[in-house]
């Protein structure tokens, strides 16, 4: 599918010097491509300008990691609703020689954080405290993550080349899409509420498509990162500005917290689904563990015979989801603080046994399901983008500030939004977070601990060759979105773009609903599910997947989700 939004002038715009005029006749809109077929390299991200930055880095000789770093910084400018330097994320890498790696640049709880910090004196959760404003923010990890990814994997070896496109976009400005203008307008009240100094996002008249957004403070922060590396963010002037912002808003992130922050390389999780190798993110994300559990749970079911969106296939997948999310609530947390039984949970025999009470005729009520007993052996608004380079190296990155525009607080003078990922901790056992997820001890708040994530950047290989790069935003629905993409392509034989464009469903154990996108499942399937005892809950969009599939002839198919301005391009 190809969706053209007006004419393509943005390539020219990128090459032009500053154009300070707000909306004007020169604004011709972005050309948004939902599907791209290329042989040498591919980038799929949430914004056409960020995708273009990534493609240009690949064309200039950068590898997939170089391009991913450039895309991350570009998204921090052109996609402020989720792109960030004030948040965190995960990067899963598969190099062409088959070696794999995983980078955890998830935010951490500040040193002064404590278990009951969001509870009042009677022990009740104070509504909104973990969501809006300074206290909601964890210590950001994105900048250290990008620096570490650069140090270990860069081919281009010049950090300034990867961050300069973002500096230019912040300094010269970029034109808003219609969706972005509307998003900014709907957040005006929150920006006013959670900022002591009004950020550039706030203005008297409504934002409109084509308006130029210039972020001068952000440009200066990016310049400090360009010139000083990690110190440009975690030390010096930027750290001073963050500390001053915390003081102004009664936040708790200190200069010491910033100095102490370190992204960490982890061993990626690897599992098998039918003939495919799945490479995915270990904790502090729950995503990889849960994805492998879900795939193993349905592996014995004849999914291809059941068919796409049939009552039988949806039933099997939902029952797997119900059981896996019950485990998530009990066992998943930051492995640096809590002994998550990863091996037990991802053991195929364990997940097969979890499905032993699957009833082919009926839904199992969630109240009848609790966590399983895996072997106790211990091992220790978001955006996703996918990149493949001409050598076949692949990078899958999901990055977040959690809610749209994070905690809504912009660091005064530094121009970037802080996250509200502290809400991903379990503020109180059994009390749902903004995604309705519950947790307990494994995901309780402790200083320096990473809050549990659902982000599931993943790479699939077959017979030693790259097959798919996939991931999504969407809070708790991330894991089930990625699950559906893999089953769609592997079992139902769908193309990458058909899978990305198709509607999605989701179950997370509690609440005991099947969440559906509007007009999603065939009516016969919905009827079948109701007769089995499922309660269906129609909601808005589920996930926003940006994926790349490598066809057997080597062609790369980039598929950008139609639910956003997401854009696929290659060369
Ligand atoms: O890490 C997580 O699981 C959440 N902070 C992700 C938030 C998210 O996907 C919001 N985007 N739609």
mmCIF file with all atom_site columns, C-alpha atoms and ligand atoms in Angstrom, residues 106 381-382 400 402 421 424 435 453-455 473-475 478, ligand 1:
data_model
loop_
_atom_site.group_PDB
_atom_site.id
_atom_site.type_symbol
_atom_site.label_atom_id
_atom_site.label_alt_id
_atom_site.label_comp_id
_atom_site.label_asym_id
_atom_site.label_entity_id
_atom_site.label_seq_id
_atom_site.pdbx_PDB_ins_code
_atom_site.Cartn_x
_atom_site.Cartn_y
_atom_site.Cartn_z
_atom_site.occupancy
_atom_site.B_iso_or_equiv
_atom_site.pdbx_formal_charge
_atom_site.auth_seq_id
_atom_site.auth_comp_id
_atom_site.auth_asym_id
_atom_site.auth_atom_id
_atom_site.pdbx_PDB_model_num
ATOM   1  C CA . UNK A 1 106 ? 15.901 1.679  30.294 1.00 0.00 ? 106 UNK A CA 1
ATOM   2  C CA . UNK A 1 381 ? 3.363  7.040  23.977 1.00 0.00 ? 381 UNK A CA 1
ATOM   3  C CA . UNK A 1 382 ? 6.866  4.761  22.968 1.00 0.00 ? 382 UNK A CA 1
ATOM   4  C CA . UNK A 1 400 ? 9.878  5.430  25.237 1.00 0.00 ? 400 UNK A CA 1
ATOM   5  C CA . UNK A 1 402 ? 5.909  6.139  28.384 1.00 0.00 ? 402 UNK A CA 1
ATOM   6  C CA . UNK A 1 421 ? 8.161  5.612  33.155 1.00 0.00 ? 421 UNK A CA 1
ATOM   7  C CA . UNK A 1 424 ? 5.719  1.175  34.959 1.00 0.00 ? 424 UNK A CA 1
ATOM   8  C CA . UNK A 1 435 ? -1.916 0.116  31.052 1.00 0.00 ? 435 UNK A CA 1
ATOM   9  C CA . UNK A 1 453 ? 8.811  -2.766 30.550 1.00 0.00 ? 453 UNK A CA 1
ATOM   10 C CA . UNK A 1 454 ? 6.702  -4.486 27.911 1.00 0.00 ? 454 UNK A CA 1
ATOM   11 C CA . UNK A 1 455 ? 8.820  -3.263 25.030 1.00 0.00 ? 455 UNK A CA 1
ATOM   12 C CA . UNK A 1 473 ? 4.768  0.787  20.972 1.00 0.00 ? 473 UNK A CA 1
ATOM   13 C CA . UNK A 1 474 ? 1.514  0.316  22.889 1.00 0.00 ? 474 UNK A CA 1
ATOM   14 C CA . UNK A 1 475 ? 2.261  -0.414 26.556 1.00 0.00 ? 475 UNK A CA 1
ATOM   15 C CA . UNK A 1 478 ? 3.313  -4.377 22.623 1.00 0.00 ? 478 UNK A CA 1
HETATM 16 O O1 . LIG B 2 .   ? 8.035  0.261  28.803 1.00 0.00 ? 1   LIG B O1 1
HETATM 17 C C1 . LIG B 2 .   ? 6.836  0.076  28.677 1.00 0.00 ? 1   LIG B C1 1
HETATM 18 O O2 . LIG B 2 .   ? 6.327  -1.014 28.643 1.00 0.00 ? 1   LIG B O2 1
HETATM 19 C C2 . LIG B 2 .   ? 5.940  1.296  28.527 1.00 0.00 ? 1   LIG B C2 1
HETATM 20 N N1 . LIG B 2 .   ? 6.564  2.432  29.151 1.00 0.00 ? 1   LIG B N1 1
HETATM 21 C C3 . LIG B 2 .   ? 5.659  1.513  27.083 1.00 0.00 ? 1   LIG B C3 1
HETATM 22 C C4 . LIG B 2 .   ? 4.743  2.694  26.840 1.00 0.00 ? 1   LIG B C4 1
HETATM 23 C C5 . LIG B 2 .   ? 4.121  2.703  25.513 1.00 0.00 ? 1   LIG B C5 1
HETATM 24 O O3 . LIG B 2 .   ? 4.300  1.800  24.716 1.00 0.00 ? 1   LIG B O3 1
HETATM 25 C C6 . LIG B 2 .   ? 3.238  3.829  25.214 1.00 0.00 ? 1   LIG B C6 1
HETATM 26 N N2 . LIG B 2 .   ? 2.994  3.914  23.808 1.00 0.00 ? 1   LIG B N2 1
HETATM 27 N N3 . LIG B 2 .   ? 2.055  3.821  23.179 1.00 0.00 ? 1   LIG B N3 1
#
